[in-house]
Amino acid sequence: MMKKQMKAAVFDGFDGPASVTVDTMEIPELKEGEVLVKIKAAGVNPVDAVITKGYYKNMLPHSFPVISGWDLAGTIEDRGHAARRFSVGEDVYGYARRPEVKWGTYAEYIVIPESYLSKKPVNISFEEAAGIPLAGLTANQGLFDSGNLQKGQRVLIVGASGGVGGFGIQLAKNKGAEVIGVASEENSFFMKQMGADHTIDYKKQDIGTAARDIYEEGVDLIFDCNGADSMKQSLKALKPGGRVVSTLSQGEGIDKHINFSFVFVEPNSSQLDELRGLADTGKLKVEITRSFTLEEAPEALEQIQSSHTTGKMVVIP
Ligand SMILES: NC(=O)c1ccc[n+]([C@@H]2O[C@H](COP(=O)([O-])OP(=O)(O)OC[C@H]3O[C@@H](n4cnc5c(N)ncnc54)[C@H](OP(=O)(O)O)[C@@H]3O)[C@@H](O)[C@H]2O)c1
């Protein structure tokens, strides 16, 4: 029997975003516990660009050709043996980081264990839903699992107008925390829209000093989504005993007395269930600032690696 085929944005070596091209791939056979999802939208994340340059080649096995992308929203089209959590025709979303880098989401279809997926929020579009999983889970795991952020506490989010930071502001506010967002001046309005109580422009202000001007006694948590000098600058705003959680820095050069942790986002469908609840009740908004076709994947990857994307971007296969 002829195997079913699909279009996908793939790369065949670690030659960067420009080497990603649209190709035809065979859709794998469904195995036990797996579902076939028709992808309606794929979220774009900085890691998608980083992966094309081989940054994770020693950490995660890769099998070429690799399909880009780890975030998806789509519809269940078929189910393998014992895969019965979802019905055929049901809409789902998920963060599809597998142990091997191979079957990504910038594609018409994906075959994936159903455990990676959660029901899609019904009150938002496929594009918006595809923007949530990786960045939303990172914010959730960074703020709460690693950062232990509590109601009434104060958090400084560095890089607060991008994917992770935008969700970070909203999740922290939903928890009842007070939030300072750090990004450039032009994104100050965006951060306020997401719910930030205060904003700091890292280009014009010393972050730590500006944060101390806002909260003299300092902040309980610094959630760093930038990793460079801005995080180091922010440290003087940390209360004694406060925590620092970073999505990028592994803590090099940080005083060992500081409670520091690096977060590497894990797939987690029960947390996606919680994020769905927030999205469906309007408590988690997704601002899609640009969408791309599969053929435009290199452009999407170039833009996301600039570190200056506002909100989320998606690829529509
Ligand atoms: N470890 C993990 O599991 C994990 C998961 C997700 C993401 N990440 C990493 O976390 C970072 C953020 O991801 P993202 O998806 O939110 O990226 P993004 O959408 O590109 O957002 C980047 C943010 O950083 C800000 N920024 C840029 N330069 C800055 C500087 N010098 N100081 C302070 N802020 C600055 C940008 O604001 P302006 O545009 O106003 O400059 C924007 O708010 C990326 O590097 C990504 O690779 C790691």
Short mmCIF file of C-alpha atoms and ligand atoms in Angstrom, two decimals:
data_model
loop_
_atom_site.label_atom_id
_atom_site.label_comp_id
_atom_site.label_asym_id
_atom_site.label_seq_id
_atom_site.Cartn_x
_atom_site.Cartn_y
_atom_site.Cartn_z
CA MET A 1 0.00 0.00 0.00
CA MET A 2 1.29 3.49 -0.85
CA LYS A 3 2.30 5.41 2.27
CA LYS A 4 0.58 8.74 2.92
CA GLN A 5 2.78 11.78 2.35
CA MET A 6 2.94 15.29 3.74
CA LYS A 7 4.70 18.62 3.19
CA ALA A 8 7.11 19.71 5.91
CA ALA A 9 9.81 22.35 6.53
CA VAL A 10 13.00 20.32 7.00
CA PHE A 11 16.77 20.65 7.32
CA ASP A 12 19.45 18.12 6.53
CA GLY A 13 22.53 19.46 8.34
CA PHE A 14 23.39 22.11 10.94
CA ASP A 15 23.52 25.01 8.48
CA GLY A 16 21.14 27.44 10.16
CA PRO A 17 17.66 28.86 9.37
CA ALA A 18 18.39 29.63 5.71
CA SER A 19 18.89 25.91 4.98
CA VAL A 20 15.31 24.99 5.96
CA THR A 21 13.30 23.98 2.87
CA VAL A 22 9.88 22.48 2.17
CA ASP A 23 10.04 18.81 1.24
CA THR A 24 7.72 15.82 0.94
CA MET A 25 7.98 13.25 3.73
CA GLU A 26 6.26 9.94 4.33
CA ILE A 27 3.90 10.00 7.30
CA PRO A 28 5.03 7.28 9.75
CA GLU A 29 2.76 4.29 10.55
CA LEU A 30 0.69 4.72 13.70
CA LYS A 31 2.02 2.66 16.61
CA GLU A 32 0.56 1.75 20.01
CA GLY A 33 -0.55 4.82 21.99
CA GLU A 34 0.03 7.20 19.07
CA VAL A 35 -2.31 9.52 17.21
CA LEU A 36 -2.15 11.18 13.80
CA VAL A 37 -2.74 14.93 14.10
CA LYS A 38 -3.52 17.24 11.19
CA ILE A 39 -1.55 20.35 12.17
CA LYS A 40 -3.44 23.63 11.75
CA ALA A 41 -0.77 25.90 13.26
CA ALA A 42 2.73 25.54 14.71
CA GLY A 43 4.20 27.96 17.25
CA VAL A 44 7.60 29.53 16.51
CA ASN A 45 10.15 29.48 19.36
CA PRO A 46 13.80 30.58 19.63
CA VAL A 47 14.86 26.95 20.06
CA ASP A 48 13.61 26.17 16.53
CA ALA A 49 16.34 28.43 15.11
CA VAL A 50 18.96 27.27 17.61
CA ILE A 51 18.34 23.61 16.70
CA THR A 52 19.11 24.27 13.00
CA LYS A 53 22.59 25.37 14.07
CA GLY A 54 23.32 22.17 15.99
CA TYR A 55 23.26 23.80 19.41
CA TYR A 56 21.53 20.77 20.97
CA LYS A 57 23.32 18.07 18.98
CA ASN A 58 25.25 16.77 21.99
CA MET A 59 22.25 16.88 24.30
CA LEU A 60 19.52 15.34 22.12
CA PRO A 61 20.01 12.80 19.34
CA HIS A 62 19.03 14.13 15.89
CA SER A 63 17.95 12.09 12.89
CA PHE A 64 18.14 13.88 9.52
CA PRO A 65 16.14 15.13 7.76
CA VAL A 66 14.72 16.95 10.79
CA ILE A 67 11.34 18.73 10.69
CA SER A 68 11.46 22.07 12.56
CA GLY A 69 9.09 23.07 15.35
CA TRP A 70 7.91 21.74 18.71
CA ASP A 71 4.51 23.48 19.23
CA LEU A 72 1.26 22.48 17.58
CA ALA A 73 -2.49 22.90 17.49
CA GLY A 74 -4.54 20.63 15.26
CA THR A 75 -7.14 17.91 14.88
CA ILE A 76 -6.97 14.16 15.61
CA GLU A 77 -7.28 12.32 12.30
CA ASP A 78 -6.49 8.73 13.30
CA ARG A 79 -5.61 6.71 16.42
CA GLY A 80 -3.27 3.80 17.08
CA HIS A 81 -3.86 0.80 19.35
CA ALA A 82 -5.07 1.87 22.82
CA ALA A 83 -4.90 5.58 22.00
CA ARG A 84 -8.38 6.50 23.24
CA ARG A 85 -7.98 9.72 25.26
CA PHE A 86 -9.14 11.74 22.25
CA SER A 87 -11.75 11.09 19.56
CA VAL A 88 -11.16 11.37 15.84
CA GLY A 89 -12.09 14.96 14.93
CA GLU A 90 -11.20 16.36 18.35
CA ASP A 91 -8.98 19.47 18.49
CA VAL A 92 -5.76 19.25 20.51
CA TYR A 93 -2.62 21.22 21.27
CA GLY A 94 0.78 20.18 22.57
CA TYR A 95 4.52 20.58 23.04
CA ALA A 96 6.07 17.88 20.87
CA ARG A 97 9.66 17.68 22.15
CA ARG A 98 10.53 14.00 21.76
CA PRO A 99 13.68 12.22 23.03
CA GLU A 100 14.95 12.27 19.43
CA VAL A 101 14.81 15.43 17.31
CA LYS A 102 13.15 14.35 14.05
CA TRP A 103 9.39 14.76 13.76
CA GLY A 104 8.63 18.45 14.31
CA THR A 105 5.50 20.51 13.84
CA TYR A 106 6.23 22.74 10.82
CA ALA A 107 4.42 20.06 8.84
CA GLU A 108 0.96 19.08 7.63
CA TYR A 109 0.83 16.08 10.01
CA ILE A 110 2.53 14.59 13.03
CA VAL A 111 2.33 11.09 14.51
CA ILE A 112 2.85 11.43 18.26
CA PRO A 113 2.08 9.59 21.52
CA GLU A 114 -1.21 11.00 22.78
CA SER A 115 0.41 11.68 26.18
CA TYR A 116 2.02 14.82 24.70
CA LEU A 117 -1.37 16.34 23.90
CA SER A 118 -4.19 18.11 25.64
CA LYS A 119 -7.59 19.29 24.40
CA LYS A 120 -7.26 22.60 22.57
CA PRO A 121 -8.85 25.60 24.29
CA VAL A 122 -12.20 26.11 22.52
CA ASN A 123 -12.47 29.89 22.84
CA ILE A 124 -9.25 30.75 21.00
CA SER A 125 -8.09 30.07 17.43
CA PHE A 126 -5.71 27.31 16.32
CA GLU A 127 -3.04 30.00 15.78
CA GLU A 128 -3.43 31.31 19.32
CA ALA A 129 -3.49 27.81 20.80
CA ALA A 130 -0.30 26.87 18.92
CA GLY A 131 1.44 29.81 20.58
CA ILE A 132 0.88 28.50 24.08
CA PRO A 133 2.53 25.12 24.76
CA LEU A 134 6.32 25.60 24.84
CA ALA A 135 6.36 29.21 26.05
CA GLY A 136 3.37 28.80 28.38
CA LEU A 137 4.81 25.66 29.98
CA THR A 138 8.20 27.38 30.37
CA ALA A 139 6.57 30.31 32.17
CA ASN A 140 4.48 27.97 34.32
CA GLN A 141 7.38 25.69 35.25
CA GLY A 142 9.78 28.64 35.74
CA LEU A 143 7.51 30.75 37.93
CA PHE A 144 5.84 28.02 39.98
CA ASP A 145 7.72 24.68 39.85
CA SER A 146 11.19 26.27 40.12
CA GLY A 147 10.36 29.77 41.38
CA ASN A 148 7.65 28.79 43.90
CA LEU A 149 5.96 32.16 43.30
CA GLN A 150 3.16 32.85 45.77
CA LYS A 151 0.21 35.23 45.96
CA GLY A 152 1.29 38.67 47.17
CA GLN A 153 4.94 38.20 46.17
CA ARG A 154 6.83 40.39 43.72
CA VAL A 155 8.46 39.13 40.56
CA LEU A 156 10.78 40.84 38.10
CA ILE A 157 10.51 39.31 34.61
CA VAL A 158 13.48 40.05 32.33
CA GLY A 159 12.48 39.81 28.65
CA ALA A 160 8.78 40.22 29.39
CA SER A 161 7.40 41.12 25.95
CA GLY A 162 8.30 37.88 24.14
CA GLY A 163 6.61 34.50 24.20
CA VAL A 164 7.72 33.26 27.61
CA GLY A 165 7.68 36.67 29.32
CA GLY A 166 4.24 37.60 27.96
CA PHE A 167 2.76 34.43 29.45
CA GLY A 168 4.89 34.91 32.55
CA ILE A 169 3.30 38.29 33.29
CA GLN A 170 -0.21 36.86 32.90
CA LEU A 171 0.41 33.71 34.97
CA ALA A 172 2.04 35.71 37.76
CA LYS A 173 -0.88 38.17 37.83
CA ASN A 174 -3.41 35.30 37.84
CA LYS A 175 -1.59 33.96 40.91
CA GLY A 176 -1.99 37.33 42.67
CA ALA A 177 1.66 38.42 42.43
CA GLU A 178 2.94 41.90 41.57
CA VAL A 179 4.94 42.12 38.37
CA ILE A 180 7.68 44.31 36.96
CA GLY A 181 8.27 43.62 33.25
CA VAL A 182 11.59 44.39 31.57
CA ALA A 183 11.84 44.99 27.80
CA SER A 184 12.49 47.96 25.52
CA GLU A 185 10.38 51.11 25.67
CA GLU A 186 8.38 50.22 22.53
CA ASN A 187 7.08 47.12 24.30
CA SER A 188 6.06 48.91 27.47
CA PHE A 189 2.41 49.15 26.32
CA PHE A 190 2.38 45.45 25.39
CA MET A 191 3.65 44.45 28.85
CA LYS A 192 1.00 46.65 30.50
CA GLN A 193 -1.65 45.01 28.30
CA MET A 194 -0.45 41.61 29.54
CA GLY A 195 -0.99 42.92 33.07
CA ALA A 196 2.43 44.20 34.24
CA ASP A 197 2.12 46.60 37.20
CA HIS A 198 5.39 48.32 36.27
CA THR A 199 7.79 48.28 33.34
CA ILE A 200 11.51 48.98 32.98
CA ASP A 201 13.32 49.80 29.71
CA TYR A 202 16.61 47.88 29.77
CA LYS A 203 18.05 50.19 27.11
CA LYS A 204 17.65 53.35 29.18
CA GLN A 205 17.63 52.24 32.82
CA ASP A 206 19.81 50.19 35.13
CA ILE A 207 17.38 47.34 35.83
CA GLY A 208 18.34 46.64 39.44
CA THR A 209 18.29 50.31 40.45
CA ALA A 210 14.98 50.97 38.65
CA ALA A 211 13.38 47.94 40.34
CA ARG A 212 14.59 49.14 43.78
CA ASP A 213 13.02 52.54 43.00
CA ILE A 214 9.72 50.69 42.48
CA TYR A 215 9.98 48.21 45.38
CA GLU A 216 12.53 49.51 47.90
CA GLU A 217 12.63 46.16 49.73
CA GLY A 218 13.28 44.26 46.48
CA VAL A 219 11.61 41.36 44.68
CA ASP A 220 11.02 37.73 45.76
CA LEU A 221 11.75 36.25 42.36
CA ILE A 222 13.67 37.18 39.23
CA PHE A 223 12.44 35.23 36.20
CA ASP A 224 15.07 35.71 33.55
CA CYS A 225 14.19 35.13 29.90
CA ASN A 226 17.28 36.86 28.55
CA GLY A 227 20.36 35.31 30.12
CA ALA A 228 22.86 38.05 29.43
CA ASP A 229 23.85 41.26 31.19
CA SER A 230 20.26 42.25 31.93
CA MET A 231 19.90 39.32 34.34
CA LYS A 232 23.14 40.19 36.15
CA GLN A 233 22.02 43.83 36.37
CA SER A 234 18.72 42.78 37.91
CA LEU A 235 20.33 40.82 40.77
CA LYS A 236 20.65 43.84 43.03
CA ALA A 237 16.85 43.98 43.15
CA LEU A 238 16.64 40.51 44.77
CA LYS A 239 15.45 40.32 48.39
CA PRO A 240 17.66 38.32 50.76
CA GLY A 241 16.53 34.68 50.37
CA GLY A 242 14.85 35.42 47.02
CA ARG A 243 15.12 33.12 44.00
CA VAL A 244 16.45 33.51 40.48
CA VAL A 245 15.14 31.27 37.70
CA SER A 246 16.59 31.53 34.19
CA THR A 247 15.56 30.01 30.86
CA LEU A 248 19.05 30.55 29.45
CA SER A 249 21.77 31.03 32.04
CA GLN A 250 23.14 28.01 33.88
CA GLY A 251 24.27 30.31 36.69
CA GLU A 252 27.82 31.02 35.50
CA GLY A 253 29.32 33.90 37.51
CA ILE A 254 26.39 34.07 39.95
CA ASP A 255 27.14 34.20 43.68
CA LYS A 256 26.68 30.63 44.95
CA HIS A 257 24.65 31.89 47.94
CA ILE A 258 21.87 32.96 45.57
CA ASN A 259 19.07 30.41 45.17
CA PHE A 260 19.48 29.98 41.40
CA SER A 261 17.94 27.48 39.00
CA PHE A 262 17.91 26.91 35.26
CA VAL A 263 14.62 25.68 33.82
CA PHE A 264 14.47 23.37 30.78
CA VAL A 265 10.82 23.04 29.80
CA GLU A 266 9.31 19.55 29.97
CA PRO A 267 6.27 18.33 28.03
CA ASN A 268 3.38 18.18 30.53
CA SER A 269 -0.17 17.61 29.33
CA SER A 270 -1.80 18.13 32.74
CA GLN A 271 -0.23 21.61 32.91
CA LEU A 272 -1.58 22.18 29.38
CA ASP A 273 -5.03 21.31 30.79
CA GLU A 274 -4.58 24.09 33.37
CA LEU A 275 -3.42 26.57 30.72
CA ARG A 276 -6.45 25.63 28.61
CA GLY A 277 -8.72 26.58 31.52
CA LEU A 278 -7.06 29.98 31.74
CA ALA A 279 -7.21 30.55 27.97
CA ASP A 280 -10.88 29.60 27.80
CA THR A 281 -11.81 32.04 30.56
CA GLY A 282 -9.84 34.91 29.02
CA LYS A 283 -7.13 34.83 31.70
CA LEU A 284 -4.38 33.79 29.30
CA LYS A 285 -4.27 35.81 26.09
CA VAL A 286 -2.09 35.06 23.09
CA GLU A 287 -0.98 37.94 20.88
CA ILE A 288 -0.08 36.54 17.47
CA THR A 289 2.11 39.23 15.90
CA ARG A 290 3.01 37.40 12.65
CA SER A 291 2.20 34.25 10.75
CA PHE A 292 4.20 32.46 8.06
CA THR A 293 3.64 29.75 5.46
CA LEU A 294 5.78 26.59 5.48
CA GLU A 295 7.83 28.08 2.63
CA GLU A 296 8.51 31.13 4.80
CA ALA A 297 9.97 29.03 7.65
CA PRO A 298 13.51 30.47 7.17
CA GLU A 299 12.08 34.00 7.64
CA ALA A 300 10.23 32.93 10.77
CA LEU A 301 13.44 31.41 12.16
CA GLU A 302 15.50 34.52 11.30
CA GLN A 303 12.95 36.73 13.06
CA ILE A 304 12.72 34.58 16.19
CA GLN A 305 16.50 34.42 16.57
CA SER A 306 16.64 38.24 16.72
CA SER A 307 15.54 38.10 20.41
CA HIS A 308 13.18 40.99 19.67
CA THR A 309 9.88 39.32 18.84
CA THR A 310 6.78 40.69 20.54
CA GLY A 311 4.16 38.11 21.59
CA LYS A 312 4.04 34.91 19.51
CA MET A 313 4.45 33.97 15.86
CA VAL A 314 3.09 30.88 14.06
CA VAL A 315 3.69 28.83 10.94
CA ILE A 316 0.53 27.71 9.13
CA PRO A 317 1.22 24.47 7.20
N1 LIG B 1 15.21 26.65 28.86
C1 LIG B 1 14.04 26.51 28.26
O1 LIG B 1 13.36 25.49 28.42
C2 LIG B 1 13.53 27.63 27.41
C3 LIG B 1 12.18 27.61 27.00
C4 LIG B 1 11.70 28.69 26.26
C5 LIG B 1 12.56 29.72 25.90
N2 LIG B 1 13.87 29.67 26.28
C6 LIG B 1 14.77 30.78 25.97
O2 LIG B 1 14.27 31.92 26.66
C7 LIG B 1 14.46 33.09 25.89
C8 LIG B 1 13.13 33.79 25.75
O3 LIG B 1 12.26 33.02 24.93
P1 LIG B 1 11.04 33.72 24.21
O4 LIG B 1 10.33 32.71 23.42
O5 LIG B 1 10.29 34.53 25.21
O6 LIG B 1 11.86 34.73 23.24
P2 LIG B 1 11.32 36.02 22.46
O7 LIG B 1 9.87 35.82 22.16
O8 LIG B 1 12.28 36.24 21.34
O9 LIG B 1 11.43 37.23 23.51
C9 LIG B 1 12.63 37.88 23.79
C10 LIG B 1 12.40 38.93 24.87
O10 LIG B 1 13.68 39.38 25.36
C11 LIG B 1 13.67 40.80 25.38
N3 LIG B 1 15.07 41.25 25.27
C12 LIG B 1 15.89 41.23 24.18
N4 LIG B 1 17.12 41.70 24.52
C13 LIG B 1 17.05 42.01 25.85
C14 LIG B 1 17.98 42.53 26.78
N5 LIG B 1 19.25 42.83 26.43
N6 LIG B 1 17.57 42.71 28.07
C15 LIG B 1 16.32 42.41 28.46
N7 LIG B 1 15.39 41.91 27.62
C16 LIG B 1 15.76 41.71 26.33
C17 LIG B 1 12.77 41.20 24.23
O11 LIG B 1 12.31 42.55 24.40
P3 LIG B 1 12.60 43.68 23.24
O12 LIG B 1 12.08 43.11 21.96
O13 LIG B 1 11.81 44.85 23.73
O14 LIG B 1 14.08 43.90 23.21
C18 LIG B 1 11.65 40.17 24.42
O15 LIG B 1 10.81 40.60 25.46
C19 LIG B 1 15.05 32.63 24.55
O16 LIG B 1 16.43 32.85 24.55
C20 LIG B 1 14.77 31.15 24.51
O17 LIG B 1 15.76 30.41 23.80
C21 LIG B 1 14.36 28.64 27.01
#
